[in-house]
Amino acid sequence: LSRATDAVALKARSAAVSDTYANQGARSGAILPFTSALGGLCAAATAAVVEIIPQVGPGLPHLVQAGVVVTFPFLSSLFAAAASVSKARCEVDALAAGQAAGQLSLEYTDEEYGGEVLQPFRGVRELINLTTSSLGRKGKEKYKRFKKKLRRKRKD
């Protein structure tokens, strides 16, 4: 019964991890339309500035004109880089969600879950060892005596 409960818990954890990665991917992907719109806005602004500068700019130094013309394409490239990073995050999250979802189809064996399968008797023994180690030297001695008595009773 405990192994079955543990199997269900492992499946639920895998489903939750998969869902978490899927939500992260959706969140990372939500910014893509915004960065695309900003890139398009910068392209339009660049076209407008290139048309307006000759009419307004004869009195401006050439360095200022060049700086104004270069600003919007530079911003557009930054937005494109941000979109690229967001896309890469989405791909990583999608891969992680797929791997986590793949855990759902695995059989409940020690090899498949990397040694995470519940072994009730070993777990109880470890818990007892942890408890006795926290009791100190006197507690360990009492525990050892208790174990010896149990062994003697089993032999009888």
PDB file of C-alpha atoms in Angstrom:
ATOM      1  CA  LEU A   1       0.000   0.000   0.000  1.00  0.00           C
ATOM      2  CA  SER A   2       2.822   2.407   0.865  1.00  0.00           C
ATOM      3  CA  ARG A   3       4.576   1.711  -2.461  1.00  0.00           C
ATOM      4  CA  ALA A   4       1.342   2.392  -4.350  1.00  0.00           C
ATOM      5  CA  THR A   5       0.839   5.641  -2.461  1.00  0.00           C
ATOM      6  CA  ASP A   6       4.445   6.589  -3.221  1.00  0.00           C
ATOM      7  CA  ALA A   7       3.916   5.788  -6.926  1.00  0.00           C
ATOM      8  CA  VAL A   8       0.893   8.080  -7.010  1.00  0.00           C
ATOM      9  CA  ALA A   9       2.868  10.804  -5.234  1.00  0.00           C
ATOM     10  CA  LEU A  10       5.715  10.519  -7.761  1.00  0.00           C
ATOM     11  CA  LYS A  11       3.258  10.750 -10.651  1.00  0.00           C
ATOM     12  CA  ALA A  12       1.566  13.769  -9.064  1.00  0.00           C
ATOM     13  CA  ARG A  13       4.927  15.447  -8.544  1.00  0.00           C
ATOM     14  CA  SER A  14       5.891  14.809 -12.178  1.00  0.00           C
ATOM     15  CA  ALA A  15       2.589  16.274 -13.326  1.00  0.00           C
ATOM     16  CA  ALA A  16       3.054  19.327 -11.113  1.00  0.00           C
ATOM     17  CA  VAL A  17       6.603  19.900 -12.359  1.00  0.00           C
ATOM     18  CA  SER A  18       5.444  19.550 -15.949  1.00  0.00           C
ATOM     19  CA  ASP A  19       2.622  22.015 -15.328  1.00  0.00           C
ATOM     20  CA  THR A  20       5.024  24.462 -13.687  1.00  0.00           C
ATOM     21  CA  TYR A  21       7.386  24.406 -16.659  1.00  0.00           C
ATOM     22  CA  ALA A  22       4.488  24.784 -19.070  1.00  0.00           C
ATOM     23  CA  ASN A  23       3.264  27.833 -17.142  1.00  0.00           C
ATOM     24  CA  GLN A  24       6.771  29.313 -17.119  1.00  0.00           C
ATOM     25  CA  GLY A  25       6.972  28.829 -20.869  1.00  0.00           C
ATOM     26  CA  ALA A  26       3.612  30.501 -21.369  1.00  0.00           C
ATOM     27  CA  ARG A  27       4.721  33.399 -19.211  1.00  0.00           C
ATOM     28  CA  SER A  28       7.986  33.779 -21.122  1.00  0.00           C
ATOM     29  CA  GLY A  29       6.115  33.613 -24.408  1.00  0.00           C
ATOM     30  CA  ALA A  30       3.610  36.255 -23.373  1.00  0.00           C
ATOM     31  CA  ILE A  31       6.140  39.024 -23.937  1.00  0.00           C
ATOM     32  CA  LEU A  32       6.884  38.027 -27.545  1.00  0.00           C
ATOM     33  CA  PRO A  33       3.972  39.982 -29.117  1.00  0.00           C
ATOM     34  CA  PHE A  34       4.958  43.063 -27.105  1.00  0.00           C
ATOM     35  CA  THR A  35       8.602  42.951 -28.214  1.00  0.00           C
ATOM     36  CA  SER A  36       7.485  42.418 -31.816  1.00  0.00           C
ATOM     37  CA  ALA A  37       5.181  45.435 -31.609  1.00  0.00           C
ATOM     38  CA  LEU A  38       7.968  47.572 -30.153  1.00  0.00           C
ATOM     39  CA  GLY A  39      10.307  46.456 -32.949  1.00  0.00           C
ATOM     40  CA  GLY A  40       7.694  47.423 -35.530  1.00  0.00           C
ATOM     41  CA  LEU A  41       7.171  50.777 -33.814  1.00  0.00           C
ATOM     42  CA  CYS A  42      10.911  51.420 -33.926  1.00  0.00           C
ATOM     43  CA  ALA A  43      11.013  50.562 -37.635  1.00  0.00           C
ATOM     44  CA  ALA A  44       8.177  53.007 -38.305  1.00  0.00           C
ATOM     45  CA  ALA A  45       9.844  55.673 -36.166  1.00  0.00           C
ATOM     46  CA  THR A  46      13.092  55.180 -38.070  1.00  0.00           C
ATOM     47  CA  ALA A  47      11.292  55.718 -41.374  1.00  0.00           C
ATOM     48  CA  ALA A  48       9.616  58.842 -40.015  1.00  0.00           C
ATOM     49  CA  VAL A  49      12.859  60.265 -38.636  1.00  0.00           C
ATOM     50  CA  VAL A  50      14.685  59.637 -41.915  1.00  0.00           C
ATOM     51  CA  GLU A  51      11.968  61.591 -43.735  1.00  0.00           C
ATOM     52  CA  ILE A  52      11.823  64.452 -41.205  1.00  0.00           C
ATOM     53  CA  ILE A  53      15.557  64.993 -40.564  1.00  0.00           C
ATOM     54  CA  PRO A  54      16.298  66.568 -43.966  1.00  0.00           C
ATOM     55  CA  GLN A  55      13.577  69.157 -43.394  1.00  0.00           C
ATOM     56  CA  VAL A  56      14.346  69.929 -39.731  1.00  0.00           C
ATOM     57  CA  GLY A  57      17.982  68.973 -39.539  1.00  0.00           C
ATOM     58  CA  PRO A  58      19.890  71.413 -41.802  1.00  0.00           C
ATOM     59  CA  GLY A  59      20.609  73.501 -38.711  1.00  0.00           C
ATOM     60  CA  LEU A  60      21.642  70.489 -36.593  1.00  0.00           C
ATOM     61  CA  PRO A  61      25.184  69.153 -36.546  1.00  0.00           C
ATOM     62  CA  HIS A  62      25.740  65.961 -38.532  1.00  0.00           C
ATOM     63  CA  LEU A  63      26.648  64.031 -35.372  1.00  0.00           C
ATOM     64  CA  VAL A  64      23.284  64.854 -33.784  1.00  0.00           C
ATOM     65  CA  GLN A  65      21.448  63.908 -36.990  1.00  0.00           C
ATOM     66  CA  ALA A  66      23.302  60.593 -37.118  1.00  0.00           C
ATOM     67  CA  GLY A  67      22.564  59.962 -33.427  1.00  0.00           C
ATOM     68  CA  VAL A  68      18.837  60.558 -33.915  1.00  0.00           C
ATOM     69  CA  VAL A  69      18.700  58.327 -37.002  1.00  0.00           C
ATOM     70  CA  VAL A  70      20.636  55.482 -35.309  1.00  0.00           C
ATOM     71  CA  THR A  71      18.610  55.516 -32.067  1.00  0.00           C
ATOM     72  CA  PHE A  72      15.500  53.720 -33.305  1.00  0.00           C
ATOM     73  CA  PRO A  73      17.255  50.893 -35.197  1.00  0.00           C
ATOM     74  CA  PHE A  74      19.427  50.373 -32.099  1.00  0.00           C
ATOM     75  CA  LEU A  75      16.339  50.118 -29.878  1.00  0.00           C
ATOM     76  CA  SER A  76      14.735  47.766 -32.400  1.00  0.00           C
ATOM     77  CA  SER A  77      17.766  45.464 -32.232  1.00  0.00           C
ATOM     78  CA  LEU A  78      17.546  45.451 -28.417  1.00  0.00           C
ATOM     79  CA  PHE A  79      13.886  44.449 -28.597  1.00  0.00           C
ATOM     80  CA  ALA A  80      14.744  41.707 -31.091  1.00  0.00           C
ATOM     81  CA  ALA A  81      17.439  40.418 -28.723  1.00  0.00           C
ATOM     82  CA  ALA A  82      14.947  40.422 -25.860  1.00  0.00           C
ATOM     83  CA  ALA A  83      12.486  38.465 -28.012  1.00  0.00           C
ATOM     84  CA  SER A  84      15.225  35.992 -28.870  1.00  0.00           C
ATOM     85  CA  VAL A  85      16.014  35.424 -25.198  1.00  0.00           C
ATOM     86  CA  SER A  86      12.329  34.994 -24.436  1.00  0.00           C
ATOM     87  CA  LYS A  87      11.989  32.479 -27.267  1.00  0.00           C
ATOM     88  CA  ALA A  88      14.977  30.514 -25.952  1.00  0.00           C
ATOM     89  CA  ARG A  89      13.377  30.442 -22.493  1.00  0.00           C
ATOM     90  CA  CYS A  90      10.168  29.111 -24.010  1.00  0.00           C
ATOM     91  CA  GLU A  91      12.080  26.356 -25.798  1.00  0.00           C
ATOM     92  CA  VAL A  92      13.923  25.349 -22.632  1.00  0.00           C
ATOM     93  CA  ASP A  93      10.703  25.348 -20.600  1.00  0.00           C
ATOM     94  CA  ALA A  94       8.928  23.298 -23.281  1.00  0.00           C
ATOM     95  CA  LEU A  95      11.738  20.744 -23.252  1.00  0.00           C
ATOM     96  CA  ALA A  96      11.698  20.558 -19.450  1.00  0.00           C
ATOM     97  CA  ALA A  97       7.900  20.197 -19.426  1.00  0.00           C
ATOM     98  CA  GLY A  98       8.182  17.375 -21.944  1.00  0.00           C
ATOM     99  CA  GLN A  99      10.804  15.595 -19.851  1.00  0.00           C
ATOM    100  CA  ALA A 100       8.727  15.965 -16.692  1.00  0.00           C
ATOM    101  CA  ALA A 101       5.636  14.708 -18.497  1.00  0.00           C
ATOM    102  CA  GLY A 102       7.666  11.746 -19.755  1.00  0.00           C
ATOM    103  CA  GLN A 103       8.168  10.701 -16.146  1.00  0.00           C
ATOM    104  CA  LEU A 104       4.450   9.970 -15.953  1.00  0.00           C
ATOM    105  CA  SER A 105       4.779   7.028 -18.327  1.00  0.00           C
ATOM    106  CA  LEU A 106       7.669   5.356 -16.497  1.00  0.00           C
ATOM    107  CA  GLU A 107       7.154   2.197 -14.550  1.00  0.00           C
ATOM    108  CA  TYR A 108       7.531   2.317 -10.810  1.00  0.00           C
ATOM    109  CA  THR A 109      11.009   0.818 -10.444  1.00  0.00           C
ATOM    110  CA  ASP A 110      14.156   1.949  -8.723  1.00  0.00           C
ATOM    111  CA  GLU A 111      16.085   2.342 -11.984  1.00  0.00           C
ATOM    112  CA  GLU A 112      13.433   4.482 -13.651  1.00  0.00           C
ATOM    113  CA  TYR A 113      13.124   6.976 -10.797  1.00  0.00           C
ATOM    114  CA  GLY A 114      16.799   7.202  -9.929  1.00  0.00           C
ATOM    115  CA  GLY A 115      16.546   5.385  -6.599  1.00  0.00           C
ATOM    116  CA  GLU A 116      13.527   7.368  -5.384  1.00  0.00           C
ATOM    117  CA  VAL A 117      11.220   4.376  -5.057  1.00  0.00           C
ATOM    118  CA  LEU A 118       9.937   3.983  -1.552  1.00  0.00           C
ATOM    119  CA  GLN A 119      11.359   1.044   0.363  1.00  0.00           C
ATOM    120  CA  PRO A 120       9.334   1.036   3.563  1.00  0.00           C
ATOM    121  CA  PHE A 121      11.558  -1.186   5.697  1.00  0.00           C
ATOM    122  CA  ARG A 122      14.723   0.649   4.729  1.00  0.00           C
ATOM    123  CA  GLY A 123      12.974   3.959   5.370  1.00  0.00           C
ATOM    124  CA  VAL A 124      11.840   2.925   8.849  1.00  0.00           C
ATOM    125  CA  ARG A 125      15.348   1.707   9.655  1.00  0.00           C
ATOM    126  CA  GLU A 126      16.839   5.026   8.523  1.00  0.00           C
ATOM    127  CA  LEU A 127      14.320   6.949  10.603  1.00  0.00           C
ATOM    128  CA  ILE A 128      15.204   4.877  13.672  1.00  0.00           C
ATOM    129  CA  ASN A 129      18.912   5.456  13.048  1.00  0.00           C
ATOM    130  CA  LEU A 130      18.329   9.186  12.746  1.00  0.00           C
ATOM    131  CA  THR A 131      16.324   9.195  15.937  1.00  0.00           C
ATOM    132  CA  THR A 132      18.957   7.293  17.873  1.00  0.00           C
ATOM    133  CA  SER A 133      21.780   9.428  16.515  1.00  0.00           C
ATOM    134  CA  SER A 134      20.015  12.469  17.908  1.00  0.00           C
ATOM    135  CA  LEU A 135      19.740  10.860  21.332  1.00  0.00           C
ATOM    136  CA  GLY A 136      23.467  10.826  21.828  1.00  0.00           C
ATOM    137  CA  ARG A 137      25.786   8.144  23.185  1.00  0.00           C
ATOM    138  CA  LYS A 138      23.523   6.933  25.988  1.00  0.00           C
ATOM    139  CA  GLY A 139      20.570   6.621  23.654  1.00  0.00           C
ATOM    140  CA  LYS A 140      22.658   4.638  21.167  1.00  0.00           C
ATOM    141  CA  GLU A 141      23.768   2.235  23.882  1.00  0.00           C
ATOM    142  CA  LYS A 142      20.166   1.698  24.999  1.00  0.00           C
ATOM    143  CA  TYR A 143      19.093   1.165  21.408  1.00  0.00           C
ATOM    144  CA  LYS A 144      21.868  -1.400  20.843  1.00  0.00           C
ATOM    145  CA  ARG A 145      20.800  -3.276  23.970  1.00  0.00           C
ATOM    146  CA  PHE A 146      17.207  -3.191  22.780  1.00  0.00           C
ATOM    147  CA  LYS A 147      18.237  -4.598  19.379  1.00  0.00           C
ATOM    148  CA  LYS A 148      20.177  -7.409  21.076  1.00  0.00           C
ATOM    149  CA  LYS A 149      17.145  -8.308  23.157  1.00  0.00           C
ATOM    150  CA  LEU A 150      14.999  -8.403  20.030  1.00  0.00           C
ATOM    151  CA  ARG A 151      17.475 -10.681  18.291  1.00  0.00           C
ATOM    152  CA  ARG A 152      17.556 -13.025  21.277  1.00  0.00           C
ATOM    153  CA  LYS A 153      13.745 -13.191  21.347  1.00  0.00           C
ATOM    154  CA  ARG A 154      13.672 -13.967  17.613  1.00  0.00           C
ATOM    155  CA  LYS A 155      16.130 -16.838  18.096  1.00  0.00           C
ATOM    156  CA  ASP A 156      14.018 -18.306  20.898  1.00  0.00           C
TER     157      ASP A 156
END
